[in-house]
Tab-separated table of N, CA and C in Angstrom:
chain	number	residue	atom	x	y	z
U	131	MET	N	20.354	52.328	-64.015
U	131	MET	CA	21.491	52.562	-64.877
U	131	MET	C	22.540	53.454	-64.202
U	132	ILE	N	22.084	54.431	-63.409
U	132	ILE	CA	23.019	55.334	-62.741
U	132	ILE	C	23.951	54.561	-61.806
U	133	TYR	N	23.459	53.494	-61.218
U	133	TYR	CA	24.266	52.728	-60.270
U	133	TYR	C	25.381	51.958	-60.979
U	134	ILE	N	25.112	51.487	-62.173
U	134	ILE	CA	26.153	50.829	-62.971
U	134	ILE	C	27.205	51.874	-63.371
U	135	ILE	N	26.766	53.084	-63.681
U	135	ILE	CA	27.691	54.163	-64.031
U	135	ILE	C	28.573	54.510	-62.841
U	136	ILE	N	27.999	54.546	-61.634
U	136	ILE	CA	28.785	54.805	-60.421
U	136	ILE	C	29.854	53.731	-60.265
U	137	LEU	N	29.455	52.470	-60.371
U	137	LEU	CA	30.383	51.347	-60.225
U	137	LEU	C	31.526	51.465	-61.239
U	138	LEU	N	31.186	51.659	-62.504
U	138	LEU	CA	32.203	51.743	-63.556
U	138	LEU	C	33.083	52.980	-63.394
U	139	SER	N	32.500	54.076	-62.941
U	139	SER	CA	33.280	55.308	-62.736
U	139	SER	C	34.327	55.117	-61.652
U	140	VAL	N	33.938	54.528	-60.533
U	140	VAL	CA	34.894	54.274	-59.452
U	140	VAL	C	36.023	53.385	-59.971
U	141	PHE	N	35.657	52.313	-60.651
U	141	PHE	CA	36.644	51.374	-61.182
U	141	PHE	C	37.606	52.079	-62.140
U	142	LEU	N	37.057	52.783	-63.120
U	142	LEU	CA	37.887	53.382	-64.173
U	142	LEU	C	38.728	54.558	-63.680
U	143	VAL	N	38.157	55.416	-62.835
U	143	VAL	CA	38.924	56.553	-62.317
U	143	VAL	C	40.122	56.053	-61.516
U	144	ASP	N	39.905	55.085	-60.639
U	144	ASP	CA	41.024	54.591	-59.845
U	144	ASP	C	42.034	53.852	-60.722
U	145	LEU	N	41.568	53.089	-61.682
U	145	LEU	CA	42.477	52.375	-62.581
U	145	LEU	C	43.383	53.354	-63.329
U	146	VAL	N	42.808	54.438	-63.841
U	146	VAL	CA	43.589	55.451	-64.562
U	146	VAL	C	44.585	56.132	-63.615
U	147	LEU	N	44.138	56.477	-62.413
U	147	LEU	CA	45.047	57.118	-61.449
U	147	LEU	C	46.187	56.188	-61.053
U	148	LYS	N	45.884	54.914	-60.865
U	148	LYS	CA	46.933	53.947	-60.518
U	148	LYS	C	47.950	53.823	-61.645
U	149	LYS	N	47.483	53.765	-62.870
U	149	LYS	CA	48.397	53.664	-64.018
U	149	LYS	C	49.273	54.918	-64.106
U	150	TYR	N	48.693	56.077	-63.855
U	150	TYR	CA	49.448	57.323	-63.873
U	150	TYR	C	50.536	57.304	-62.793
U	151	VAL	N	50.158	56.935	-61.585
U	151	VAL	CA	51.119	56.891	-60.472
U	151	VAL	C	52.220	55.880	-60.768
U	152	GLU	N	51.849	54.719	-61.299
U	152	GLU	CA	52.859	53.704	-61.637
U	152	GLU	C	53.875	54.252	-62.634
U	153	ALA	N	53.409	55.046	-63.590
U	153	ALA	CA	54.292	55.562	-64.634
U	153	ALA	C	55.093	56.788	-64.199
U	154	LYS	N	54.554	57.610	-63.317
U	154	LYS	CA	55.152	58.923	-63.048
U	154	LYS	C	55.762	59.105	-61.659
U	155	VAL	N	55.440	58.252	-60.706
U	155	VAL	CA	55.896	58.449	-59.322
U	155	VAL	C	56.798	57.290	-58.913
U	156	GLN	N	57.950	57.631	-58.360
U	156	GLN	CA	58.862	56.621	-57.839
U	156	GLN	C	58.459	56.268	-56.399
U	157	ILE	N	58.875	55.107	-55.945
U	157	ILE	CA	58.505	54.619	-54.613
U	157	ILE	C	58.859	55.611	-53.503
U	158	ASP	N	60.000	56.251	-53.543
U	158	ASP	CA	60.440	57.122	-52.448
U	158	ASP	C	60.028	58.584	-52.607
U	159	GLU	N	59.284	58.916	-53.652
U	159	GLU	CA	58.904	60.304	-53.897
U	159	GLU	C	57.633	60.696	-53.145
U	160	GLU	N	57.535	61.993	-52.849
U	160	GLU	CA	56.317	62.590	-52.306
U	160	GLU	C	55.959	63.787	-53.156
U	161	HIS	N	54.725	63.860	-53.606
U	161	HIS	CA	54.251	64.990	-54.394
U	161	HIS	C	53.078	65.633	-53.659
U	162	PRO	N	53.288	66.788	-53.023
U	162	PRO	CA	52.184	67.442	-52.317
U	162	PRO	C	51.186	68.062	-53.291
U	163	ILE	N	49.899	67.928	-52.971
U	163	ILE	CA	48.831	68.589	-53.724
U	163	ILE	C	47.860	69.193	-52.717
U	164	ALA	N	46.896	69.940	-53.203
U	164	ALA	CA	45.886	70.572	-52.345
U	164	ALA	C	46.545	71.405	-51.247
U	165	GLY	N	47.485	72.235	-51.659
U	165	GLY	CA	48.165	73.091	-50.694
U	165	GLY	C	49.030	72.330	-49.711
U	166	GLY	N	49.477	71.133	-50.092
U	166	GLY	CA	50.333	70.325	-49.230
U	166	GLY	C	49.586	69.459	-48.239
U	167	LYS	N	48.269	69.517	-48.244
U	167	LYS	CA	47.473	68.729	-47.287
U	167	LYS	C	47.372	67.257	-47.677
U	168	ILE	N	47.563	66.967	-48.969
U	168	ILE	CA	47.510	65.601	-49.477
U	168	ILE	C	48.836	65.303	-50.159
U	169	LEU	N	49.349	64.099	-49.931
U	169	LEU	CA	50.594	63.675	-50.558
U	169	LEU	C	50.314	62.537	-51.533
U	170	ILE	N	50.907	62.617	-52.707
U	170	ILE	CA	50.873	61.507	-53.645
U	170	ILE	C	52.171	60.737	-53.431
U	171	ARG	N	52.036	59.493	-53.008
U	171	ARG	CA	53.166	58.603	-52.726
U	171	ARG	C	52.801	57.229	-53.260
U	172	LYS	N	53.750	56.494	-53.751
U	172	LYS	CA	53.447	55.176	-54.318
U	172	LYS	C	53.838	54.077	-53.346
U	173	LEU	N	52.912	53.138	-53.157
U	173	LEU	CA	53.143	51.961	-52.332
U	173	LEU	C	52.564	50.759	-53.051
U	174	HIS	N	53.322	49.691	-53.125
U	174	HIS	CA	52.817	48.424	-53.649
U	174	HIS	C	52.412	47.571	-52.453
U	175	ASN	N	51.115	47.393	-52.283
U	175	ASN	CA	50.572	46.661	-51.141
U	175	ASN	C	50.165	45.266	-51.595
U	176	ASP	N	50.931	44.269	-51.184
U	176	ASP	CA	50.596	42.902	-51.576
U	176	ASP	C	49.758	42.187	-50.523
U	177	GLY	N	49.295	42.936	-49.541
U	177	GLY	CA	48.412	42.383	-48.527
U	177	GLY	C	47.069	43.092	-48.541
U	178	LEU	N	46.336	42.916	-47.462
U	178	LEU	CA	45.087	43.640	-47.278
U	178	LEU	C	45.415	44.983	-46.633
U	179	MET	N	44.438	45.600	-45.995
U	179	MET	CA	44.664	46.872	-45.313
U	179	MET	C	45.853	46.753	-44.361
U	180	PHE	N	46.755	47.740	-44.430
U	180	PHE	CA	47.971	47.784	-43.617
U	180	PHE	C	48.890	46.587	-43.873
U	181	GLY	N	48.776	45.961	-45.043
U	181	GLY	CA	49.653	44.862	-45.418
U	181	GLY	C	49.323	43.524	-44.779
U	182	LYS	N	48.170	43.423	-44.143
U	182	LYS	CA	47.787	42.162	-43.486
U	182	LYS	C	47.701	41.031	-44.512
U	183	LEU	N	48.124	39.847	-44.118
U	183	LEU	CA	48.094	38.630	-44.924
U	183	LEU	C	48.943	38.720	-46.197
U	184	SER	N	49.960	39.571	-46.199
U	184	SER	CA	50.774	39.731	-47.405
U	184	SER	C	51.508	38.444	-47.791
U	185	ASP	N	51.641	37.509	-46.866
U	185	ASP	CA	52.281	36.228	-47.168
U	185	ASP	C	51.335	35.250	-47.861
U	186	HIS	N	50.079	35.645	-48.064
U	186	HIS	CA	49.073	34.748	-48.641
U	186	HIS	C	48.347	35.407	-49.819
U	187	PRO	N	49.055	35.729	-50.894
U	187	PRO	CA	48.422	36.458	-51.995
U	187	PRO	C	47.295	35.682	-52.683
U	188	LYS	N	47.446	34.389	-52.845
U	188	LYS	CA	46.388	33.600	-53.507
U	188	LYS	C	45.128	33.562	-52.648
U	189	LEU	N	45.289	33.448	-51.339
U	189	LEU	CA	44.144	33.470	-50.435
U	189	LEU	C	43.407	34.800	-50.555
U	190	ILE	N	44.169	35.888	-50.607
U	190	ILE	CA	43.557	37.214	-50.736
U	190	ILE	C	42.808	37.324	-52.059
U	191	GLN	N	43.432	36.891	-53.159
U	191	GLN	CA	42.776	36.958	-54.472
U	191	GLN	C	41.485	36.150	-54.497
U	192	ARG	N	41.550	34.922	-54.016
U	192	ARG	CA	40.379	34.032	-54.068
U	192	ARG	C	39.267	34.498	-53.138
U	193	SER	N	39.620	34.900	-51.932
U	193	SER	CA	38.588	35.338	-50.993
U	193	SER	C	37.953	36.648	-51.453
U	194	THR	N	38.759	37.545	-52.013
U	194	THR	CA	38.210	38.791	-52.549
U	194	THR	C	37.263	38.506	-53.702
U	195	LEU	N	37.658	37.603	-54.590
U	195	LEU	CA	36.776	37.227	-55.694
U	195	LEU	C	35.476	36.623	-55.164
U	196	GLY	N	35.563	35.775	-54.163
U	196	GLY	CA	34.362	35.178	-53.573
U	196	GLY	C	33.426	36.229	-53.009
U	197	VAL	N	33.991	37.181	-52.281
U	197	VAL	CA	33.175	38.265	-51.717
U	197	VAL	C	32.552	39.089	-52.841
U	198	LEU	N	33.319	39.378	-53.894
U	198	LEU	CA	32.789	40.153	-55.020
U	198	LEU	C	31.662	39.414	-55.735
U	199	VAL	N	31.798	38.109	-55.894
U	199	VAL	CA	30.743	37.332	-56.566
U	199	VAL	C	29.466	37.347	-55.738
U	200	VAL	N	29.580	37.048	-54.456
U	200	VAL	CA	28.394	37.040	-53.584
U	200	VAL	C	27.765	38.429	-53.524
U	201	THR	N	28.595	39.448	-53.376
U	201	THR	CA	28.091	40.824	-53.331
U	201	THR	C	27.473	41.207	-54.667
U	202	GLY	N	28.067	40.746	-55.763
U	202	GLY	CA	27.526	41.017	-57.096
U	202	GLY	C	26.149	40.414	-57.301
U	203	ILE	N	25.952	39.209	-56.808
U	203	ILE	CA	24.623	38.562	-56.903
U	203	ILE	C	23.601	39.366	-56.107
U	204	TYR	N	23.983	39.745	-54.895
U	204	TYR	CA	23.098	40.578	-54.082
U	204	TYR	C	22.829	41.924	-54.772
U	205	TYR	N	23.851	42.494	-55.383
U	205	TYR	CA	23.744	43.772	-56.088
U	205	TYR	C	22.695	43.690	-57.202
U	206	ILE	N	22.758	42.644	-57.981
U	206	ILE	CA	21.775	42.460	-59.058
U	206	ILE	C	20.371	42.397	-58.474
U	207	TRP	N	20.201	41.631	-57.398
U	207	TRP	CA	18.891	41.528	-56.750
U	207	TRP	C	18.447	42.903	-56.250
U	208	LEU	N	19.376	43.641	-55.596
U	208	LEU	CA	19.047	44.953	-55.038
U	208	LEU	C	18.644	45.939	-56.135
U	209	LEU	N	19.328	45.895	-57.264
U	209	LEU	CA	18.995	46.805	-58.362
U	209	LEU	C	17.577	46.577	-58.886
U	210	LEU	N	17.069	45.376	-58.725
U	210	LEU	CA	15.722	45.056	-59.197
U	210	LEU	C	14.636	45.478	-58.206
U	211	GLN	N	15.037	45.907	-57.014
U	211	GLN	CA	14.089	46.329	-55.989
U	211	GLN	C	13.779	47.820	-56.167
U	212	PRO	N	12.562	48.227	-55.807
U	212	PRO	CA	12.237	49.662	-55.902
U	212	PRO	C	12.922	50.453	-54.778
U	213	GLY	N	13.204	51.713	-55.042
U	213	GLY	CA	13.760	52.601	-54.012
U	213	GLY	C	15.163	52.200	-53.584
U	214	GLN	N	15.451	52.391	-52.320
U	214	GLN	CA	16.719	52.037	-51.684
U	214	GLN	C	17.922	52.672	-52.397
U	215	LYS	N	17.760	53.920	-52.763
U	215	LYS	CA	18.780	54.606	-53.556
U	215	LYS	C	20.121	54.698	-52.832
U	216	LEU	N	20.098	54.977	-51.536
U	216	LEU	CA	21.344	55.110	-50.786
U	216	LEU	C	22.082	53.773	-50.714
U	217	LYS	N	21.347	52.692	-50.487
U	217	LYS	CA	21.959	51.365	-50.466
U	217	LYS	C	22.533	51.011	-51.832
U	218	LYS	N	21.810	51.318	-52.889
U	218	LYS	CA	22.273	51.003	-54.243
U	218	LYS	C	23.517	51.813	-54.594
U	219	ALA	N	23.520	53.093	-54.243
U	219	ALA	CA	24.701	53.923	-54.505
U	219	ALA	C	25.893	53.409	-53.701
U	220	GLY	N	25.657	53.077	-52.443
U	220	GLY	CA	26.733	52.592	-51.585
U	220	GLY	C	27.347	51.301	-52.082
U	221	ILE	N	26.523	50.354	-52.438
U	221	ILE	CA	27.065	49.073	-52.885
U	221	ILE	C	27.709	49.202	-54.267
U	222	SER	N	27.248	50.164	-55.062
U	222	SER	CA	27.896	50.434	-56.354
U	222	SER	C	29.331	50.912	-56.133
U	223	MET	N	29.510	51.833	-55.183
U	223	MET	CA	30.851	52.329	-54.857
U	223	MET	C	31.718	51.218	-54.291
U	224	LEU	N	31.143	50.440	-53.400
U	224	LEU	CA	31.867	49.364	-52.751
U	224	LEU	C	32.360	48.332	-53.767
U	225	ILE	N	31.487	47.906	-54.665
U	225	ILE	CA	31.880	46.914	-55.670
U	225	ILE	C	32.878	47.513	-56.662
U	226	GLY	N	32.663	48.751	-57.093
U	226	GLY	CA	33.605	49.386	-58.009
U	226	GLY	C	35.011	49.438	-57.436
U	227	GLY	N	35.120	49.835	-56.178
U	227	GLY	CA	36.425	49.889	-55.517
U	227	GLY	C	37.021	48.514	-55.294
U	228	GLY	N	36.206	47.591	-54.834
U	228	GLY	CA	36.685	46.226	-54.600
U	228	GLY	C	37.143	45.555	-55.884
U	229	LEU	N	36.406	45.782	-56.946
U	229	LEU	CA	36.750	45.200	-58.238
U	229	LEU	C	38.074	45.767	-58.765
U	230	CYS	N	38.293	47.052	-58.599
U	230	CYS	CA	39.544	47.661	-59.072
U	230	CYS	C	40.746	47.134	-58.283
U	231	ASN	N	40.617	47.029	-56.975
U	231	ASN	CA	41.712	46.484	-56.167
U	231	ASN	C	41.969	45.023	-56.505
U	232	TRP	N	40.898	44.251	-56.711
U	232	TRP	CA	41.059	42.845	-57.095
U	232	TRP	C	41.753	42.744	-58.458
U	233	PHE	N	41.354	43.597	-59.396
U	233	PHE	CA	41.961	43.633	-60.721
U	233	PHE	C	43.471	43.872	-60.602
U	234	ASP	N	43.861	44.816	-59.749
U	234	ASP	CA	45.286	45.075	-59.496
U	234	ASP	C	45.990	43.813	-59.002
U	235	ARG	N	45.397	43.160	-58.025
U	235	ARG	CA	46.026	41.960	-57.446
U	235	ARG	C	46.246	40.883	-58.497
U	236	VAL	N	45.263	40.679	-59.348
U	236	VAL	CA	45.350	39.638	-60.365
U	236	VAL	C	46.394	39.997	-61.426
U	237	HIS	N	46.415	41.244	-61.858
U	237	HIS	CA	47.281	41.635	-62.969
U	237	HIS	C	48.679	42.075	-62.557
U	238	GLN	N	48.845	42.546	-61.317
U	238	GLN	CA	50.153	43.023	-60.871
U	238	GLN	C	50.721	42.216	-59.714
U	239	GLY	N	49.859	41.523	-58.987
U	239	GLY	CA	50.292	40.816	-57.794
U	239	GLY	C	50.257	41.686	-56.548
U	240	TYR	N	49.834	42.923	-56.690
U	240	TYR	CA	49.742	43.863	-55.575
U	240	TYR	C	48.750	44.969	-55.953
U	241	VAL	N	48.347	45.744	-54.958
U	241	VAL	CA	47.492	46.906	-55.181
U	241	VAL	C	48.368	48.149	-55.082
U	242	THR	N	48.188	49.062	-56.025
U	242	THR	CA	48.912	50.325	-55.985
U	242	THR	C	48.128	51.318	-55.126
U	243	ASP	N	48.742	51.734	-54.026
U	243	ASP	CA	48.193	52.787	-53.170
U	243	ASP	C	48.995	54.053	-53.427
U	244	TYR	N	48.348	55.223	-53.302
U	244	TYR	CA	49.052	56.437	-53.721
U	244	TYR	C	48.635	57.724	-53.020
U	245	ILE	N	47.736	57.711	-52.084
U	245	ILE	CA	47.286	58.938	-51.421
U	245	ILE	C	47.546	58.824	-49.921
U	246	SER	N	48.074	59.904	-49.348
U	246	SER	CA	48.140	59.973	-47.887
U	246	SER	C	47.818	61.404	-47.460
U	247	ILE	N	47.420	61.523	-46.223
U	247	ILE	CA	47.047	62.824	-45.671
U	247	ILE	C	48.258	63.397	-44.939
U	248	ASN	N	48.641	64.599	-45.297
U	248	ASN	CA	49.792	65.255	-44.689
U	248	ASN	C	49.318	65.987	-43.437
U	249	CYS	N	49.568	65.390	-42.299
U	249	CYS	CA	49.129	65.989	-41.031
U	249	CYS	C	50.186	65.740	-39.966
U	250	ARG	N	49.966	66.306	-38.805
U	250	ARG	CA	50.957	66.177	-37.743
U	250	ARG	C	50.931	64.810	-37.063
U	251	TRP	N	49.842	64.054	-37.202
U	251	TRP	CA	49.747	62.732	-36.594
U	251	TRP	C	50.444	61.731	-37.502
U	252	GLN	N	51.614	61.310	-37.102
U	252	GLN	CA	52.460	60.460	-37.937
U	252	GLN	C	51.797	59.129	-38.287
U	253	LYS	N	51.012	58.565	-37.371
U	253	LYS	CA	50.325	57.301	-37.675
U	253	LYS	C	49.364	57.480	-38.842
U	254	LEU	N	48.646	58.577	-38.856
U	254	LEU	CA	47.729	58.847	-39.959
U	254	LEU	C	48.496	59.185	-41.238
U	255	LYS	N	49.565	59.935	-41.104
U	255	LYS	CA	50.369	60.326	-42.268
U	255	LYS	C	50.995	59.116	-42.960
U	256	ARG	N	51.314	58.070	-42.204
U	256	ARG	CA	51.937	56.871	-42.784
U	256	ARG	C	50.960	56.011	-43.579
U	257	ILE	N	49.664	56.207	-43.372
U	257	ILE	CA	48.672	55.402	-44.093
U	257	ILE	C	48.596	55.882	-45.544
U	258	ILE	N	48.765	54.941	-46.466
U	258	ILE	CA	48.668	55.250	-47.890
U	258	ILE	C	47.527	54.406	-48.450
U	259	PHE	N	46.625	55.046	-49.179
U	259	PHE	CA	45.458	54.348	-49.718
U	259	PHE	C	45.242	54.777	-51.153
U	260	ASN	N	44.183	54.290	-51.763
U	260	ASN	CA	43.843	54.690	-53.131
U	260	ASN	C	42.365	55.083	-53.183
U	261	ILE	N	41.935	55.567	-54.327
U	261	ILE	CA	40.546	56.019	-54.486
U	261	ILE	C	39.573	54.858	-54.252
U	262	SER	N	39.944	53.660	-54.682
U	262	SER	CA	39.068	52.502	-54.446
U	262	SER	C	38.837	52.282	-52.956
U	263	ASP	N	39.905	52.374	-52.162
U	263	ASP	CA	39.764	52.208	-50.710
U	263	ASP	C	38.799	53.241	-50.141
U	264	PHE	N	38.945	54.476	-50.607
U	264	PHE	CA	38.070	55.557	-50.160
U	264	PHE	C	36.606	55.234	-50.500
U	265	PHE	N	36.353	54.796	-51.730
U	265	PHE	CA	34.979	54.501	-52.122
U	265	PHE	C	34.437	53.232	-51.465
U	266	ILE	N	35.292	52.290	-51.136
U	266	ILE	CA	34.844	51.125	-50.375
U	266	ILE	C	34.324	51.591	-49.012
U	267	MET	N	35.065	52.478	-48.368
U	267	MET	CA	34.658	52.993	-47.061
U	267	MET	C	33.378	53.840	-47.167
U	268	ILE	N	33.358	54.791	-48.103
U	268	ILE	CA	32.189	55.652	-48.274
U	268	ILE	C	30.977	54.832	-48.704
U	269	GLY	N	31.192	53.876	-49.595
U	269	GLY	CA	30.095	53.012	-50.033
U	269	GLY	C	29.511	52.212	-48.880
U	270	GLY	N	30.377	51.715	-48.010
U	270	GLY	CA	29.902	50.986	-46.835
U	270	GLY	C	29.078	51.872	-45.913
U	271	ILE	N	29.513	53.106	-45.744
U	271	ILE	CA	28.768	54.062	-44.907
U	271	ILE	C	27.415	54.378	-45.540
U	272	PHE	N	27.401	54.638	-46.846
U	272	PHE	CA	26.130	54.890	-47.548
U	272	PHE	C	25.181	53.705	-47.389
U	273	TYR	N	25.721	52.503	-47.595
U	273	TYR	CA	24.894	51.309	-47.482
U	273	TYR	C	24.334	51.180	-46.061
U	274	LEU	N	25.177	51.407	-45.069
U	274	LEU	CA	24.743	51.329	-43.670
U	274	LEU	C	23.642	52.342	-43.382
U	275	PHE	N	23.847	53.595	-43.800
U	275	PHE	CA	22.821	54.618	-43.578
U	275	PHE	C	21.539	54.297	-44.336
U	276	GLY	N	21.665	53.751	-45.539
U	276	GLY	CA	20.486	53.329	-46.292
U	276	GLY	C	19.727	52.230	-45.587
U	277	SER	N	20.443	51.320	-44.955
U	277	SER	CA	19.802	50.237	-44.199
U	277	SER	C	19.125	50.764	-42.944
U	278	ILE	N	19.794	51.674	-42.246
U	278	ILE	CA	19.206	52.265	-41.024
U	278	ILE	C	17.975	53.062	-41.378
U	279	LYS	N	18.080	53.891	-42.413
U	279	LYS	CA	16.950	54.719	-42.843
U	279	LYS	C	15.756	53.851	-43.204
U	280	ARG	N	15.998	52.769	-43.906
U	280	ARG	CA	14.915	51.872	-44.319
U	280	ARG	C	14.266	51.208	-43.110
U	281	ASN	N	15.105	50.794	-42.138
U	281	ASN	CA	14.572	50.118	-40.954
U	281	ASN	C	13.835	51.083	-40.028
U	282	ILE	N	14.291	52.342	-39.951
U	282	ILE	CA	13.589	53.330	-39.131
U	282	ILE	C	12.242	53.645	-39.727
U	283	GLY	N	12.188	53.656	-41.063
U	283	GLY	CA	10.942	53.976	-41.752
U	283	GLY	C	9.863	52.906	-41.633
U	284	LYS	N	10.239	51.708	-41.175
U	284	LYS	CA	9.255	50.614	-41.062
U	284	LYS	C	8.445	50.725	-39.790
């Protein structure tokens, strides 16, 4: 049950933050938080990471849905297995984030990104992401470590 809560929490927290940013932040605005180390900025990303494939929105929607369905089937199977807590937590985060971004694409035609890191490296500073992206990455790392840990233990 905790894994379903993780999935829903990632989805709902990011959905609420995206709605807030859509309502309160203009495209050209920057709002520093955390002592100026993090910037809240709004970007409508109609592509994948870094705007890749932005000319093919239907392909992105359909392929993302396909990946979510296959991953969801595996997720159900994994939840029925004993142990593997790190893998279950990781895939819960991954699906929650992926589902929220897919939901954005279907309902808005784009994903709302809103966080960037304020640092001296301009390439890093230009990257704008959302909480779902963060949890997709962290979830993938958790899942990977859970897989390595399980294989080392054999």
